[in-house]
Coordinates of C-alpha atoms in Angstrom, one line a residue:
M294 CA -8.9 -63.9 131.2
E295 CA -7.1 -61.5 128.9
S296 CA -7.3 -61.9 125.2
A297 CA -4.3 -62.7 123.3
E298 CA -4.6 -59.3 121.3
A299 CA -4.9 -57.6 124.6
L300 CA -1.8 -59.3 126.0
H301 CA 0.0 -58.6 122.8
T302 CA -0.9 -55.0 123.1
G303 CA 0.2 -54.5 126.6
T304 CA 3.7 -56.2 125.6
I305 CA 4.1 -53.7 122.9
G306 CA 3.0 -50.7 125.3
R307 CA 5.7 -51.9 128.0
F308 CA 8.6 -52.2 125.2
V309 CA 7.7 -48.8 124.1
G310 CA 7.5 -47.3 127.5
W311 CA 11.0 -48.7 128.8
S312 CA 12.4 -47.8 125.4
L313 CA 11.4 -44.2 126.0
I314 CA 12.9 -44.4 129.5
G315 CA 15.9 -45.6 128.3
T316 CA 16.7 -42.9 125.6
I317 CA 16.2 -40.3 128.5
V318 CA 18.5 -42.4 130.9
I319 CA 21.0 -42.4 128.0
G320 CA 20.8 -38.8 127.3
I321 CA 21.2 -37.7 130.9
V322 CA 24.2 -40.3 131.3
T323 CA 26.0 -38.9 128.3
A324 CA 25.5 -35.2 129.7
Q325 CA 26.6 -36.2 133.0
F326 CA 29.6 -38.3 132.2
L327 CA 31.0 -37.5 128.9
G328 CA 31.0 -33.9 129.3
S329 CA 29.3 -30.9 127.7
D330 CA 32.6 -29.7 126.5
I331 CA 32.7 -31.9 123.5
N332 CA 28.7 -31.6 122.9
I333 CA 28.0 -28.5 120.8
N334 CA 24.3 -29.0 121.9
L335 CA 24.9 -28.5 125.5
S336 CA 27.5 -25.5 124.8
A337 CA 27.1 -22.3 122.7
D338 CA 30.9 -22.0 122.3
V339 CA 31.9 -23.5 118.8
A340 CA 35.3 -22.9 119.3
A341 CA 36.0 -24.3 122.8
V342 CA 34.0 -27.4 121.8
A343 CA 36.1 -28.0 118.7
E344 CA 39.3 -27.6 120.8
S345 CA 37.9 -30.0 123.5
M346 CA 37.0 -32.4 120.7
L347 CA 40.9 -32.6 119.5
E348 CA 41.7 -33.7 123.2
A349 CA 38.8 -36.2 123.6
E350 CA 39.1 -39.1 121.2
Q351 CA 38.0 -41.8 123.2
R352 CA 35.1 -39.7 125.0
L353 CA 33.9 -39.1 121.3
R354 CA 34.1 -42.5 120.4
A355 CA 32.1 -43.6 123.5
R356 CA 29.4 -40.7 122.8
A357 CA 29.0 -42.1 119.1
W358 CA 28.2 -45.7 120.1
I359 CA 25.9 -44.5 123.0
A360 CA 24.2 -42.3 120.3
A361 CA 23.9 -45.7 118.2
L362 CA 22.2 -47.2 121.1
A363 CA 20.0 -44.4 121.7
F364 CA 18.8 -44.3 117.9
A365 CA 17.7 -48.0 118.4
L366 CA 15.7 -47.5 121.1
E367 CA 14.3 -44.3 119.7
A368 CA 13.4 -46.3 116.5
L369 CA 11.8 -49.0 118.5
A370 CA 9.6 -46.6 120.4
S371 CA 8.3 -45.2 117.0
V372 CA 7.6 -48.4 115.7
G373 CA 5.7 -49.5 118.8
F374 CA 3.7 -46.4 118.8
F375 CA 2.7 -47.1 115.1
L376 CA 1.4 -50.6 116.0
L377 CA -0.4 -49.6 119.1
L378 CA -2.0 -46.6 117.6
R379 CA -2.6 -47.6 113.7
R380 CA -6.1 -48.7 114.3
F381 CA -7.2 -45.3 115.7
G382 CA -5.8 -43.1 112.8
P383 CA -3.6 -45.3 110.1
L384 CA -3.1 -42.2 108.0
L385 CA -1.6 -40.1 110.9
A386 CA 0.2 -43.0 112.5
G387 CA 2.0 -44.0 109.5
W388 CA 3.0 -40.4 109.0
S389 CA 4.1 -40.1 112.4
L390 CA 6.1 -43.2 112.1
F391 CA 7.7 -41.9 108.9
V392 CA 8.6 -38.6 110.4
G393 CA 10.1 -40.1 113.7
L394 CA 12.1 -42.4 111.7
A395 CA 13.5 -39.7 109.7
A396 CA 14.2 -37.7 113.1
S397 CA 16.0 -41.0 114.4
L398 CA 18.3 -41.0 111.4
L399 CA 19.1 -37.2 111.6
M400 CA 19.9 -37.8 115.4
L401 CA 22.1 -40.8 114.3
L402 CA 24.2 -38.3 112.3
G403 CA 25.5 -36.8 115.6
A404 CA 27.3 -40.4 116.0
V405 CA 28.8 -40.0 112.6
F406 CA 30.0 -36.7 113.4
A407 CA 31.4 -37.6 116.8
L408 CA 33.3 -40.6 115.1
N409 CA 34.7 -38.2 112.5
A410 CA 35.8 -35.7 114.9
A411 CA 37.6 -38.8 117.0
E412 CA 39.4 -39.4 113.9
I413 CA 40.6 -36.1 113.5
A414 CA 41.8 -36.0 116.8
G415 CA 43.5 -39.3 116.9
D416 CA 44.6 -40.3 113.5
S417 CA 48.3 -39.4 112.7
A418 CA 47.2 -38.1 109.1
Y419 CA 45.5 -35.1 110.5
G420 CA 48.0 -34.4 113.1
A421 CA 50.3 -33.4 110.1
M422 CA 47.9 -30.5 109.5
G423 CA 48.3 -27.4 111.0
G424 CA 46.6 -26.6 114.5
E425 CA 44.1 -24.1 113.0
T426 CA 43.0 -26.3 110.0
R427 CA 42.3 -29.2 112.6
T428 CA 40.2 -27.0 115.0
M429 CA 38.3 -25.7 111.7
L430 CA 37.6 -29.6 110.7
A431 CA 36.4 -30.3 114.4
S432 CA 34.2 -27.2 114.2
L433 CA 32.4 -28.4 111.0
Q434 CA 31.9 -31.5 112.7
A435 CA 30.5 -29.8 115.7
T436 CA 28.3 -27.5 113.6
S437 CA 27.1 -30.3 111.6
D438 CA 26.0 -32.1 114.8
Y439 CA 24.2 -29.1 116.2
T440 CA 22.0 -28.7 113.1
S441 CA 21.5 -32.2 112.6
F442 CA 20.2 -32.5 116.3
H443 CA 17.6 -29.7 116.4
L444 CA 16.3 -30.8 113.0
G445 CA 15.7 -34.2 114.3
L446 CA 14.2 -33.0 117.5
V447 CA 11.7 -30.8 115.5
L448 CA 10.8 -33.8 113.4
S449 CA 10.9 -36.0 116.5
A450 CA 8.3 -33.6 118.6
T451 CA 6.3 -33.4 115.4
A452 CA 6.2 -37.4 114.9
K453 CA 5.3 -37.5 118.8
A454 CA 2.5 -34.8 118.6
G455 CA 0.8 -37.0 116.1
F456 CA 1.3 -40.1 118.4
F457 CA -0.2 -38.3 121.2
A458 CA -2.9 -36.9 119.3
L459 CA -4.1 -40.6 118.6
F460 CA -3.6 -41.3 122.4
L461 CA -6.3 -38.8 123.2
K462 CA -8.4 -40.5 120.6
S463 CA -7.5 -44.0 121.8
N464 CA -7.6 -43.7 125.5
L465 CA -5.1 -46.1 125.6
I466 CA -3.3 -43.9 128.2
P467 CA -4.7 -41.4 130.6
K468 CA -5.9 -38.1 128.7
I469 CA -4.1 -35.9 130.9
I470 CA -0.5 -37.8 129.9
A471 CA -1.8 -37.6 126.3
G472 CA -2.8 -34.0 126.4
W473 CA 0.2 -32.9 128.1
G474 CA 2.4 -34.9 125.8
L475 CA 0.5 -33.1 122.9
F476 CA 1.5 -29.8 124.3
A477 CA 4.8 -30.5 125.0
S478 CA 5.7 -31.9 121.7
L479 CA 4.0 -29.0 119.9
F480 CA 5.7 -26.7 122.4
V481 CA 9.1 -28.0 121.3
A482 CA 8.7 -28.0 117.7
V483 CA 7.0 -24.8 117.5
T484 CA 9.5 -23.0 119.6
I485 CA 12.7 -24.2 118.0
V486 CA 11.4 -23.4 114.6
A487 CA 10.2 -19.9 115.5
R488 CA 13.5 -18.8 117.4
D489 CA 15.2 -19.0 114.1
F490 CA 13.0 -16.0 113.5
I491 CA 12.4 -14.5 116.7
P492 CA 15.6 -14.1 118.4
M493 CA 13.9 -13.5 121.9
L494 CA 12.6 -17.1 121.9
G495 CA 15.9 -18.5 122.3
H496 CA 16.3 -17.1 125.6
G497 CA 17.6 -20.0 128.1
T498 CA 14.5 -19.6 130.4
I499 CA 12.1 -20.6 127.5
T500 CA 14.5 -23.2 126.2
M501 CA 14.5 -24.6 129.6
A502 CA 10.9 -24.3 129.9
F503 CA 10.0 -26.4 126.5
M504 CA 12.8 -29.0 127.4
L505 CA 11.2 -29.5 131.0
S506 CA 7.7 -29.9 129.5
N507 CA 9.0 -32.5 126.8
L508 CA 10.8 -34.4 129.6
I509 CA 7.9 -34.6 131.9
A510 CA 5.8 -35.7 128.9
L511 CA 8.2 -38.4 128.2
V512 CA 9.1 -39.6 131.6
S513 CA 5.1 -39.9 132.6
T514 CA 4.4 -41.7 129.1
G515 CA 7.3 -43.9 129.4
L516 CA 6.6 -45.1 133.0
Y517 CA 2.9 -45.6 132.5
L518 CA 3.5 -47.6 129.5
G519 CA 6.4 -49.6 130.8
I520 CA 4.6 -50.6 134.2
R521 CA 0.9 -50.4 133.2
G522 CA 1.1 -51.2 129.4
V523 CA -2.0 -49.7 127.9
R524 CA -5.5 -49.4 128.8
T525 CA -7.8 -52.4 127.5
G526 CA -11.3 -51.5 128.7

């Protein structure tokens, strides 16, 4: 029979796995059904996004509360990773947890900015302002969302690189999944930072490459942990 510790570890692994899958599903649903026209992270046209925000109060509120749910799942996954991996590297696991939670908080700011934009769109006090002033305020919310999201993405990828390095060491998941996860996480973090200094790295093909690599890593890790748990032998 499995030991109590093995059962406990397996349960944590499954929680982590389905939390990861949950964040991915939420991201896809948000992009598909709430629209890229109010999400600056899916559109490069700040002015157009700001204009759309002023006509989308309810969608902005929905996006904010969905983002809060995604934050909760992401934080749960980070804590779960730490509990699974701390015995294989306490310092790296603790550092990755701290960075991962900081990333989750930065991404939660996206919910704050969406609610701010919803207030600007729907509150009659803002309606008394000139159209250009309201558009400027909405643009500030969109730009703040963009910067917080991308900084959070870099920190999240860096934290996951630490966790995947410990997965490689621990053998709790197949090495091919852990190795790909480490590669994809570093690919995301390094490319996002580097493209601020090397503009050609911001090309859509490169962005698609690192996002797809990261998606494969997270889906494979989430499904393995969610279905199998972790290896015990």
